Coordinates of C-alpha atoms and ligand atoms in Angstrom, one line a residue:
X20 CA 0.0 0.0 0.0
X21 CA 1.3 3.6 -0.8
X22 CA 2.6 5.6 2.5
X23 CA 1.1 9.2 2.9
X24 CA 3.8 11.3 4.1
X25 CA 3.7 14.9 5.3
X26 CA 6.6 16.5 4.8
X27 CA 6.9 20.2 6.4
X28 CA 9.3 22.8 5.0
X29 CA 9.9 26.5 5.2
X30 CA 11.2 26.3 1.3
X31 CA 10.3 24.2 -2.2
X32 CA 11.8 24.8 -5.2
X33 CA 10.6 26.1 -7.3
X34 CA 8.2 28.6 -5.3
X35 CA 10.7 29.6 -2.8
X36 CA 14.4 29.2 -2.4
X37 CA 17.3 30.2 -0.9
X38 CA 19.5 27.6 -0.9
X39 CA 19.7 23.6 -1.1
X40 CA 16.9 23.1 1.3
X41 CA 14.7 24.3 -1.1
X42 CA 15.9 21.9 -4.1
X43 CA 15.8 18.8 -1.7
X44 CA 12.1 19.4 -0.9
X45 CA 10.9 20.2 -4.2
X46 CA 12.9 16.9 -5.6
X47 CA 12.4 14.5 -2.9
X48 CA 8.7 13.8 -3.6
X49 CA 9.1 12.8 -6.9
X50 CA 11.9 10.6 -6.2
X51 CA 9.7 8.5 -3.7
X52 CA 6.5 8.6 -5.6
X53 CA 8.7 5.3 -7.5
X54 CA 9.1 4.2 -3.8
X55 CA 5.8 3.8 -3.2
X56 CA 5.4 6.9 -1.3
X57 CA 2.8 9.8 -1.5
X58 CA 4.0 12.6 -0.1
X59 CA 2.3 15.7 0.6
X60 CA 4.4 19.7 1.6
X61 CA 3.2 21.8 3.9
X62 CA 4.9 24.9 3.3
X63 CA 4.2 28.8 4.1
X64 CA 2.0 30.5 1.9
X65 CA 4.7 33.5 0.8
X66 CA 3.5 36.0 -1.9
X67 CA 5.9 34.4 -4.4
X68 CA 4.3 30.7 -4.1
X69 CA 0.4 32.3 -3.7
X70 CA 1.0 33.4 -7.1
X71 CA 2.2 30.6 -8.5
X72 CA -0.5 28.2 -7.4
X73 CA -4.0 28.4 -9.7
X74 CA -6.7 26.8 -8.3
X75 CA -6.7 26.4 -4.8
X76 CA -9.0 24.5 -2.5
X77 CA -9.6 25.4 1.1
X78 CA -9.1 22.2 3.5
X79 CA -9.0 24.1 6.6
X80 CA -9.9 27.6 7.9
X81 CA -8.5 29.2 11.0
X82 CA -10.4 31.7 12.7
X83 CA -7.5 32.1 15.1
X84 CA -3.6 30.5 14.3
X85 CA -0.9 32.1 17.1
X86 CA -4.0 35.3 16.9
X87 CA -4.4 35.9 13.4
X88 CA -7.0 34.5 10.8
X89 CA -5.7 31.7 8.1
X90 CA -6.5 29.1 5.6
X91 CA -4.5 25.8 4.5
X92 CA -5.0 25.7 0.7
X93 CA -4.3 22.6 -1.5
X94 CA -3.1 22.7 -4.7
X95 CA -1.1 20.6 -7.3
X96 CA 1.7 22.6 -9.3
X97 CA 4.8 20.7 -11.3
X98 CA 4.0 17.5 -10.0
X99 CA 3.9 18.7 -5.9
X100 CA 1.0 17.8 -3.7
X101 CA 1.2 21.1 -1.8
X102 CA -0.6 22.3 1.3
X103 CA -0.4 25.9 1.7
X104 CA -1.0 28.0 4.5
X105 CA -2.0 31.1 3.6
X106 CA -1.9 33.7 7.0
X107 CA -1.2 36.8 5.1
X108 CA -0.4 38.6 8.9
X109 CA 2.5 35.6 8.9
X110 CA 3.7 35.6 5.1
X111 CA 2.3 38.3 2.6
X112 CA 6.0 40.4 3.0
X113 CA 8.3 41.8 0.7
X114 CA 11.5 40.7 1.3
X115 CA 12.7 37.0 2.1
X116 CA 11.3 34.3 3.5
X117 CA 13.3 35.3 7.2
X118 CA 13.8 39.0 7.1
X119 CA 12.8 42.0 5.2
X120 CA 14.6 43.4 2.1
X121 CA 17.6 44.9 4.4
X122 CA 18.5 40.7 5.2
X123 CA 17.8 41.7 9.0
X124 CA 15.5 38.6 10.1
X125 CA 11.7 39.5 11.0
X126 CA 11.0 39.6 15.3
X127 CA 8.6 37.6 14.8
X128 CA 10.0 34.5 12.8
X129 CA 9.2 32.4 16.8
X130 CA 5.6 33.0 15.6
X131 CA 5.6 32.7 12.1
X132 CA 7.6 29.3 12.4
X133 CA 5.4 28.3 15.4
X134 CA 2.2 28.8 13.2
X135 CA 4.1 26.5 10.3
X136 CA 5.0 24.0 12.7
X137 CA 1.7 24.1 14.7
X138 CA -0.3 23.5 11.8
X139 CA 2.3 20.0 10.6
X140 CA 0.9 18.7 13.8
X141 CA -2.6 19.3 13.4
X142 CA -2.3 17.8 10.1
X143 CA -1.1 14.5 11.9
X144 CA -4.4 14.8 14.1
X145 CA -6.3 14.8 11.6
X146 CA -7.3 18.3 10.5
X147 CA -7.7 17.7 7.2
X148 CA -11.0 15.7 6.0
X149 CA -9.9 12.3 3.8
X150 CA -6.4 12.6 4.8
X151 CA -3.8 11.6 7.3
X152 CA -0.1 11.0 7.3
X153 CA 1.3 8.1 8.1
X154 CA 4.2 9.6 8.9
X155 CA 5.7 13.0 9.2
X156 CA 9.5 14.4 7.6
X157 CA 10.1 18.1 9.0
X158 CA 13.2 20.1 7.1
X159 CA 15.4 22.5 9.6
X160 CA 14.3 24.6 12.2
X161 CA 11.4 25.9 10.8
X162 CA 9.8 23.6 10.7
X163 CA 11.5 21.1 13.9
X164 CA 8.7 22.1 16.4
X165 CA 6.5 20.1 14.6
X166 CA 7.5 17.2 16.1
X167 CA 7.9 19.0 19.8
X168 CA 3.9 19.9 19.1
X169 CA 3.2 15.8 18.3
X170 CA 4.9 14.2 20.4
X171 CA 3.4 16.1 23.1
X172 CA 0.2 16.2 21.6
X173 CA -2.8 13.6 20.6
X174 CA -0.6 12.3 17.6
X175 CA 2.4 11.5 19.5
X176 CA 2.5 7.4 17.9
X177 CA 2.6 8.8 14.8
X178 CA 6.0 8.6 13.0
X179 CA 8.2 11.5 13.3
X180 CA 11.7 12.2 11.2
X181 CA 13.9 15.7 11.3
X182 CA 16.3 16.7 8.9
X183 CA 18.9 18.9 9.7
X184 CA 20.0 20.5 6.1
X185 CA 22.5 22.8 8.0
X186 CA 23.2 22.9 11.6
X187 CA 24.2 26.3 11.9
X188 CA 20.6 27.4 12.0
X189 CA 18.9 26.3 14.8
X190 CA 16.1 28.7 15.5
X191 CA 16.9 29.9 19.0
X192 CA 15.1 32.4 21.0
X193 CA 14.3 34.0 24.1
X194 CA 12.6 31.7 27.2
X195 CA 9.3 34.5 27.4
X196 CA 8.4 33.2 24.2
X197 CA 7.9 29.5 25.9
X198 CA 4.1 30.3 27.2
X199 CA 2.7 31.5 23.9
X200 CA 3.9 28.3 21.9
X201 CA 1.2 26.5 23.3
X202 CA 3.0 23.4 24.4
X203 CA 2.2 21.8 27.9
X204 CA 4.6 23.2 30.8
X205 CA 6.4 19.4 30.5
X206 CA 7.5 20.6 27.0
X207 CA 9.7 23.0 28.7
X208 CA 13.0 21.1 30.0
X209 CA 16.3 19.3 28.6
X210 CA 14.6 16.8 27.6
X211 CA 11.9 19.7 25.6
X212 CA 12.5 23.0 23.9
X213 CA 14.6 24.4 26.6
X214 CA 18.3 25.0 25.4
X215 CA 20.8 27.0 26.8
X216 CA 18.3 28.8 28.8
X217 CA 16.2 30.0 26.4
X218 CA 14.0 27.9 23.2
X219 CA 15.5 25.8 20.7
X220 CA 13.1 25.2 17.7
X221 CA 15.6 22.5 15.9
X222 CA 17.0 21.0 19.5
X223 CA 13.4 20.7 20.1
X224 CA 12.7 19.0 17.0
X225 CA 16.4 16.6 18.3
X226 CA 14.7 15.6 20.9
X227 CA 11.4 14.9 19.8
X228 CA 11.8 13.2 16.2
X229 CA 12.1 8.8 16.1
X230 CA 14.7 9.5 13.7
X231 CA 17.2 12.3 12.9
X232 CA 19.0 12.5 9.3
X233 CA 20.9 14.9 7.5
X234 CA 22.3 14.9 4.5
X235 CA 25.8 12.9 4.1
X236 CA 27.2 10.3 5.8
X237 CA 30.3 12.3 6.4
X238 CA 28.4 15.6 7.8
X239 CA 26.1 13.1 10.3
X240 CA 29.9 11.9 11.9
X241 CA 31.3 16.0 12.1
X242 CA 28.5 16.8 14.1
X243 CA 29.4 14.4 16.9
X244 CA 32.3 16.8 17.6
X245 CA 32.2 20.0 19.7
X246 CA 34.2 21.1 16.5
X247 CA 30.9 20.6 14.2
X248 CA 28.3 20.0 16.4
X249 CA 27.6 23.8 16.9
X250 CA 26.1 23.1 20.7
X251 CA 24.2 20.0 19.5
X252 CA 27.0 17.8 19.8
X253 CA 26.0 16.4 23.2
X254 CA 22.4 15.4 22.6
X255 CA 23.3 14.2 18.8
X256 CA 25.6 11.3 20.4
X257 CA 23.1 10.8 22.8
X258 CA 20.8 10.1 20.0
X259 CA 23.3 8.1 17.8
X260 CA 21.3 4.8 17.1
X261 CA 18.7 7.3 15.4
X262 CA 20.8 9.4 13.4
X263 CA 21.4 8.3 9.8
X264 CA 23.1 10.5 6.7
X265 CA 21.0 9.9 3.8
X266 CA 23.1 11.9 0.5
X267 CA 21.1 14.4 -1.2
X268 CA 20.2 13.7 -5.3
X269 CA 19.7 16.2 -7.6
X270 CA 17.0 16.7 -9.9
X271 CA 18.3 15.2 -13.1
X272 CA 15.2 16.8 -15.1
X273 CA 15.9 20.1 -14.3
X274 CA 19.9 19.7 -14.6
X275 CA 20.8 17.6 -17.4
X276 CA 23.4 18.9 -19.5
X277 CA 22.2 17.1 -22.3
X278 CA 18.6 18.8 -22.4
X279 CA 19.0 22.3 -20.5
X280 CA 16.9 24.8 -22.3
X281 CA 19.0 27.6 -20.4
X282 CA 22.3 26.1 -22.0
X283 CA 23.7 27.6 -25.7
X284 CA 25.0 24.1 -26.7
X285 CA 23.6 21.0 -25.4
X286 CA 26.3 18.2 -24.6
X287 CA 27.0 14.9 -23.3
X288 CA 30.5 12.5 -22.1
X289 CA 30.4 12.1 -25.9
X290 CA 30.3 15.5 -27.0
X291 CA 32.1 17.4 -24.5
X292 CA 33.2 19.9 -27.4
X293 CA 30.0 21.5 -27.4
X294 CA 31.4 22.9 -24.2
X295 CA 33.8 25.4 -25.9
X296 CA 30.4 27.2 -27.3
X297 CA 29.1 27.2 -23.2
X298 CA 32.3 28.7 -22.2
X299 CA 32.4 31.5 -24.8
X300 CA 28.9 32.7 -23.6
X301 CA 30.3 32.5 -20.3
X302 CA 32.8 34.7 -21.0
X303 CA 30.9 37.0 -22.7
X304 CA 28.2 37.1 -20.1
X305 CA 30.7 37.9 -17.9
X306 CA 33.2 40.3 -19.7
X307 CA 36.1 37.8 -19.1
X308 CA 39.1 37.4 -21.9
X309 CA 38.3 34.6 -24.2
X310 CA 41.3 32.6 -24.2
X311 CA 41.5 28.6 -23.2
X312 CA 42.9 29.5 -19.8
X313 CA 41.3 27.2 -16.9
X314 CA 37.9 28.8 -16.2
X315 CA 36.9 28.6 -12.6
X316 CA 33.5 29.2 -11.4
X317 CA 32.0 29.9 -7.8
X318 CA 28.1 29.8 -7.5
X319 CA 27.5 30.4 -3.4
X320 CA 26.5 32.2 -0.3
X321 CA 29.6 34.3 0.1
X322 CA 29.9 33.5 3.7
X323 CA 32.6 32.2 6.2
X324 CA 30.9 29.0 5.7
X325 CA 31.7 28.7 2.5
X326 CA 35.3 29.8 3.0
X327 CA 34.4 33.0 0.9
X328 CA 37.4 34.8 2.5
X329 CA 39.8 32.1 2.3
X330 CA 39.2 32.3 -1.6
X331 CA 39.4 36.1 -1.6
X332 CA 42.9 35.6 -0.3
X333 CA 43.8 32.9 -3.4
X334 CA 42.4 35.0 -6.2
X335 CA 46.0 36.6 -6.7
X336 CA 47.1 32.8 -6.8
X337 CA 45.1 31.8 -9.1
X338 CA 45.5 34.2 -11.7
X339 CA 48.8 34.2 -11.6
X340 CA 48.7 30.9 -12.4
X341 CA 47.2 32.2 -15.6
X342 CA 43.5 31.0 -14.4
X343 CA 40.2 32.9 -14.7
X344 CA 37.2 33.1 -12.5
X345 CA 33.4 34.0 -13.0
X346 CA 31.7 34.3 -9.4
X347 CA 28.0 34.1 -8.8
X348 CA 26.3 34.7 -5.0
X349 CA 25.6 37.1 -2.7
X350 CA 26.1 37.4 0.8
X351 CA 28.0 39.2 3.1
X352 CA 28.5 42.9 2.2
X353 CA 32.3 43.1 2.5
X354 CA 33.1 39.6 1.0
X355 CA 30.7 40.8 -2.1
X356 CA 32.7 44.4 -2.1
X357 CA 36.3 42.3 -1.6
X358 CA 35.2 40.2 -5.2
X359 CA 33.9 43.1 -7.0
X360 CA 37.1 45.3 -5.8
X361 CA 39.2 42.2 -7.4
X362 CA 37.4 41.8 -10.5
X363 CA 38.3 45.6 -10.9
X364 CA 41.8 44.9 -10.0
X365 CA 42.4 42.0 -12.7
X366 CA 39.8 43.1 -15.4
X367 CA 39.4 40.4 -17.7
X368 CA 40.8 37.6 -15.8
X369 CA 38.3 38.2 -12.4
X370 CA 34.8 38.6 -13.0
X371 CA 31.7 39.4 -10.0
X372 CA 28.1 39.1 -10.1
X373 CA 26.9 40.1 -7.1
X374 CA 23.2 38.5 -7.2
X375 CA 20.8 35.3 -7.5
X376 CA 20.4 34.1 -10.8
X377 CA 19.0 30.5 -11.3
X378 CA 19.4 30.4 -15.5
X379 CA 23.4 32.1 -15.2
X380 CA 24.0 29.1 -12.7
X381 CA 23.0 26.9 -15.4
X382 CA 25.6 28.6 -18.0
X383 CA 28.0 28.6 -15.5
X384 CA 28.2 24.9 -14.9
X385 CA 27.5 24.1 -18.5
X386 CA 30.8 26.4 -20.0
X387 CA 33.0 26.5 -16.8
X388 CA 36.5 24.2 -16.4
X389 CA 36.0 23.7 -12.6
X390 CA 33.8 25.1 -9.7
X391 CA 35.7 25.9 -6.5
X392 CA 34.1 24.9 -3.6
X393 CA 36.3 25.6 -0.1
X394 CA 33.7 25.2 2.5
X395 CA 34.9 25.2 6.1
X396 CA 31.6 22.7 6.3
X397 CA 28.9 21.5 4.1
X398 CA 26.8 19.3 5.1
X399 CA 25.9 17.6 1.8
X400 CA 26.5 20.7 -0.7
X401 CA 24.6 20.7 -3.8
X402 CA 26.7 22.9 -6.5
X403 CA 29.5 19.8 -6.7
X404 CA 26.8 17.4 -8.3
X405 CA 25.7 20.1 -10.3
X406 CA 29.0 20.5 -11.4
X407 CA 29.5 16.3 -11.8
X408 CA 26.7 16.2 -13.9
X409 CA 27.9 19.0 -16.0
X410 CA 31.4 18.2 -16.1
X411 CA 32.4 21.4 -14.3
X412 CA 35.2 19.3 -12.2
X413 CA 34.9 20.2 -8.4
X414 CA 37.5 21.6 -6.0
X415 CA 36.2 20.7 -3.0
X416 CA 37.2 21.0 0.7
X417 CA 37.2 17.8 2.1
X418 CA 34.4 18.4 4.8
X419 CA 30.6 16.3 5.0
X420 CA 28.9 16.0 1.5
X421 CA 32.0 17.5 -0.7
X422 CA 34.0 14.6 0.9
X423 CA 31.4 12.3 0.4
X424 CA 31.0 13.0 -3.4
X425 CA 33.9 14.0 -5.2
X426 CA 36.9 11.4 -6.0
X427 CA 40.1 12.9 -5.7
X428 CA 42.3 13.1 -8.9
X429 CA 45.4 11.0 -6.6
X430 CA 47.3 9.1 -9.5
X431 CA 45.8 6.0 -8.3
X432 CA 42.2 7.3 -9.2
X433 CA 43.4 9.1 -12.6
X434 CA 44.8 5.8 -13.5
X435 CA 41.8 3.5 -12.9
X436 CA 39.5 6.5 -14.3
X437 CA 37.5 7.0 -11.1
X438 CA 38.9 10.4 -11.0
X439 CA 35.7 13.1 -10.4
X440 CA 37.7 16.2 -9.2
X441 CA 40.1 17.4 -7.0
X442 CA 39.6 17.1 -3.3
X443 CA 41.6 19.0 -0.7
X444 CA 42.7 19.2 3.4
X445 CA 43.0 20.9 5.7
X446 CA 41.0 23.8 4.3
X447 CA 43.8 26.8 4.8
X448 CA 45.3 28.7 2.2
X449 CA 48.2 26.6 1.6
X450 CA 46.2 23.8 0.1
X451 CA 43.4 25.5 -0.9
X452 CA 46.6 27.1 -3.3
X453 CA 47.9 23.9 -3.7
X454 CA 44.6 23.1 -4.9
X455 CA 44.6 25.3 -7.6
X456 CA 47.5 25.1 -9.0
X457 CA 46.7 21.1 -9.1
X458 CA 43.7 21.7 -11.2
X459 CA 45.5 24.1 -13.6
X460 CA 48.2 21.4 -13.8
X461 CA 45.6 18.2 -14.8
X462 CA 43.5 20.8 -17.2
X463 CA 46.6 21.3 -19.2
X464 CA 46.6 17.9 -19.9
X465 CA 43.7 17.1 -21.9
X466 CA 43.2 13.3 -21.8
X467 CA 42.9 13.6 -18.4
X468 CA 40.8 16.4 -17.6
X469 CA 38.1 14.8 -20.0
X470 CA 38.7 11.5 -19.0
X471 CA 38.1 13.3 -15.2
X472 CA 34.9 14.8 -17.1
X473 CA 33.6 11.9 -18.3
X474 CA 34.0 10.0 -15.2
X475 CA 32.1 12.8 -13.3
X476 CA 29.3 13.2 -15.4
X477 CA 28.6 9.1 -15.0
X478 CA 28.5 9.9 -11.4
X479 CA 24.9 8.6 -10.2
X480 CA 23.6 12.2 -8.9
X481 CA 20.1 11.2 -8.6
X482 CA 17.9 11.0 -6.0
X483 CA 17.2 6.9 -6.7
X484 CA 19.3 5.6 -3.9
X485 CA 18.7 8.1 -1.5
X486 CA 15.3 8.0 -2.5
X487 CA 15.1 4.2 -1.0
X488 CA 17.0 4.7 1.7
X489 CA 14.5 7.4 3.3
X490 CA 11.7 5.0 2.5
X491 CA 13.5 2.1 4.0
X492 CA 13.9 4.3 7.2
X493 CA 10.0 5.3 6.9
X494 CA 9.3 2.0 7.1
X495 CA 11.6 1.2 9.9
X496 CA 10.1 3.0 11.8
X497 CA 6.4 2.7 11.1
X498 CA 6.8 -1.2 11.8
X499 CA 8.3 0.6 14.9
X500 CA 4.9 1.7 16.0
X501 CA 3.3 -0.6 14.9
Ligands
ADP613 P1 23.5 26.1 0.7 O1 22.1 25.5 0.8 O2 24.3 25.9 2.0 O3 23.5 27.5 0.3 P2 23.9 24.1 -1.4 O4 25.1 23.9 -2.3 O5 23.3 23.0 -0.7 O6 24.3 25.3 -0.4 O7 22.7 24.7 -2.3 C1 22.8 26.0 -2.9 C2 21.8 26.1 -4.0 O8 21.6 27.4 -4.3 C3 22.3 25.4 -5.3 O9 21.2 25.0 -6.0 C4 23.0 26.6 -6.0 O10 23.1 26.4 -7.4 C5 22.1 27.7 -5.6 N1 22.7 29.1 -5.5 C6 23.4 29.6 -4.5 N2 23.8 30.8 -4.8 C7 23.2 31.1 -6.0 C8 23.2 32.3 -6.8 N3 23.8 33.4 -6.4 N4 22.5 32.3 -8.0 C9 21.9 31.1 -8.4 N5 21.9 30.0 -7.6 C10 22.5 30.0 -6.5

């Protein structure tokens, strides 16, 4: 029999994104529909997904959610089962979906996340007429106090499972907020919401879920240490024999180098030539010399995270080594201000876009040679299997999903072709250098470089195996409760 699932997220590609949480909850349903798994997202009814929807049906009004009227619309758009909750005093904002159009985050995110989270749960209680999860998959913070609101509540025996996309966002706020969350006065405690003195949405969510999962095998093992674990360190070992890391997939329909409508020249392993026209546009898009020079590219936050100032310091490097580079993200102000002051400096050779722009991300890993990724973590990281599918070789820190992904170009890999990219440690400036002047070495020599491209763009990126393992694990632990 199929499994409903309810699966509870802040973002969905494509209504709503700001980074790889988004694209894993817009692809995942898909990928276990094959699995014999339904699954229906609840997800915040934002301006930019209320106009996206059509026709809406109403499957639950609220006279009164956390104070303010709403309505849970359902609707079907690009093959998503979607629940929407429309509380326009929560969600009809300019800006983004956490703060206004500064980037400060909104005061009230306790409440709007609350009412998200809050609503999951009634949804396991049955709040909907003709439907009912069998189980429930919450994403992040944002949604984590759903499962704080079942297990506390009438559908506590009801399958829970959190996944932490990014540790470093854990919703935390002030203890006064405790009594207008609605959760019995037991909820509040170690073992509850209570962390550090004051609320912890996702350590709430920790504590509550049957199973925890995030999103590499390598990332579920860093956050054991204090180093990683970003204060959760001590309750995630505590709940060891529940934590699994589950890879993300990407959505081969929507990046498949052989069928990309936002591509110039379409291109497979076997005609990897078509490239040359990708790159041109590339260069031209970005005002960059057109020479055969390795062409890095960077598509990312431009945080600490991402080691966005380690690669500000190895720009000089790189160009001396006669390399060019066509950056993509937005982020911190003087990170964005330190590229664009360095694309000024080495006109030609440097080149900024300070922005979000889903179809340049496309050109990007269709023309570039390799995409330089020095995360100080990354918990699975989505832009290496872009570039793996691509053949846009990645230069990855070797840190959670990056490790997890990439095959180092080590002679032993070149010479059985396994070779995916080049993969490197510690994450400092020396070998983030070192790096680089690697990859400029191995693209000089062709053979290799597209016998590296080759064997990266056979990498299995999809969500099948992932896909099975979540429903495995859904089904673990509904013979749980059983
Ligand atoms: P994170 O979620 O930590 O930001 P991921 O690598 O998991 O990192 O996912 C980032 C996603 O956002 C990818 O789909 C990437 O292509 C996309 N992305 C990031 N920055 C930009 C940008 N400036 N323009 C277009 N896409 C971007």
């Amino acid at each position: 029999m199929t499994m409903q699932l309810l699966s509870v997220a802040s973002e969905i590609y494509p209504l709503v994104k700001t980074g790889g949480l988004a694209d894993v909850v817009g692809a995942l349903p898909a990928a276990l529909a094959s699995q014999g798994v339904a699954a229906r997202t609840l997800v915040p009814g934002y301006p930019s997904v209320l106009a996206r929807l059509g026709k809406t049906k109403a499957v639950r009004r609220y006279d009164s959610l956390f104070g303010e009227k709403a309505a849970l619309l359902a609707a079907k758009l690009d093959g998503l089962d979607l629940l929407v909750l429309d509380a326009p005093a929560f969600f009809a904002r300019d800006g983004g979906p956490y703060g206004g159009p500064d980037g400060t985050d909104w005061p009230d995110n306790w409440r709007r996340f609350a009412a998200l989270s809050r609503v999951g749960a009634d949804i396991a209680e049955g709040a909907i007429k003709d439907w009912r999860p069998d189980i429930v998959h919450v994403h992040d913070w944002q949604a984590a106090l759903t499962a704080a609101y079942m297990r506390f509540g009438p559908a506590h025996a009801v399958p829970k499972l959190v996944t932490i996309h990014n540790l470093a966002f854990q919703g935390r706020f002030a203890a006064d907020i405790f009594p207008a969350l609605g959760l019995p006065p037991e909820a509040w405690g170690v073992d509850g919401v209570e962390y550090y003195g004051g609320v912890g949405y996702l350590k709430a969510g920790l504590v509550s879920a049957d199973a925890i999962t995030t999103v590499s095998p390598s990332y579920a093992q860093e956050i054991r240490s204090p180093d990683h674990g970003m204060g959760l360190d001590g309750l995630i070992n505590g709940r060891i024999d529940r934590l699994h890391g589950i890879l993300n997939g990407v959505d081969t329909d929507i990046w498949n180098p052989a069928e990309d409508p936002l591509i110039p020249r379409r291109f497979s392993g076997r005609s990897l030539g078509a490239r040359a026209g990708n790159r041109r546009a590339l260069e031209e898009a970005f005002g960059l010399d057109q020479d055969d020079a390795p062409l890095f590219i960077i598509v990312s936050r431009l945080t600490w995270q991402k080691g966005m100032d380690l690669m500000i310091d190895a720009i000089d490097h790189l160009v001396g080594l006669g390399g060019k580079l066509a950056l993509l993200g937005s982020g911190d102000r003087a990170l964005e201000g330190a590229f664009l002051a360095a694309a000024d400096r080495h006109r030609g050779r440097i080149a900024a876009r300070i922005g979000y722009d889903e179809p340049l991300s496309h050109l990007m890993q269709g023309g570039g040679d390799a995409i330089l990724i020095p995360s100080r973590f990354e918990p699975c990281g989505l832009t290496q299997l872009y570039g793996l599918r691509y053949g846009c070789l990645p230069v990855v820190a070797r840190v959670g999903g990056l490790a997890d992904t990439v095959i180092d170009a080590n002679d032993a890999a070149v010479n059985a072709g396994a070779a995916t990219g080049i993969v490197f440690a510690p994450n400092d400036p020396l070998a983030l250098h070192g790096a680089i002047a690697r990859t400029a070495r191995l693209h000089r020599d062709r053979p290799i470089w597209q016998a590296m491209q080759r064997a990266a763009m056979r990498a299995d990126v999809s969500w099948t195996s992932s896909a099975a393992r979540y429903a495995a694990l859904y089904r673990d632990l509904l013979a749980e409760a059983a």
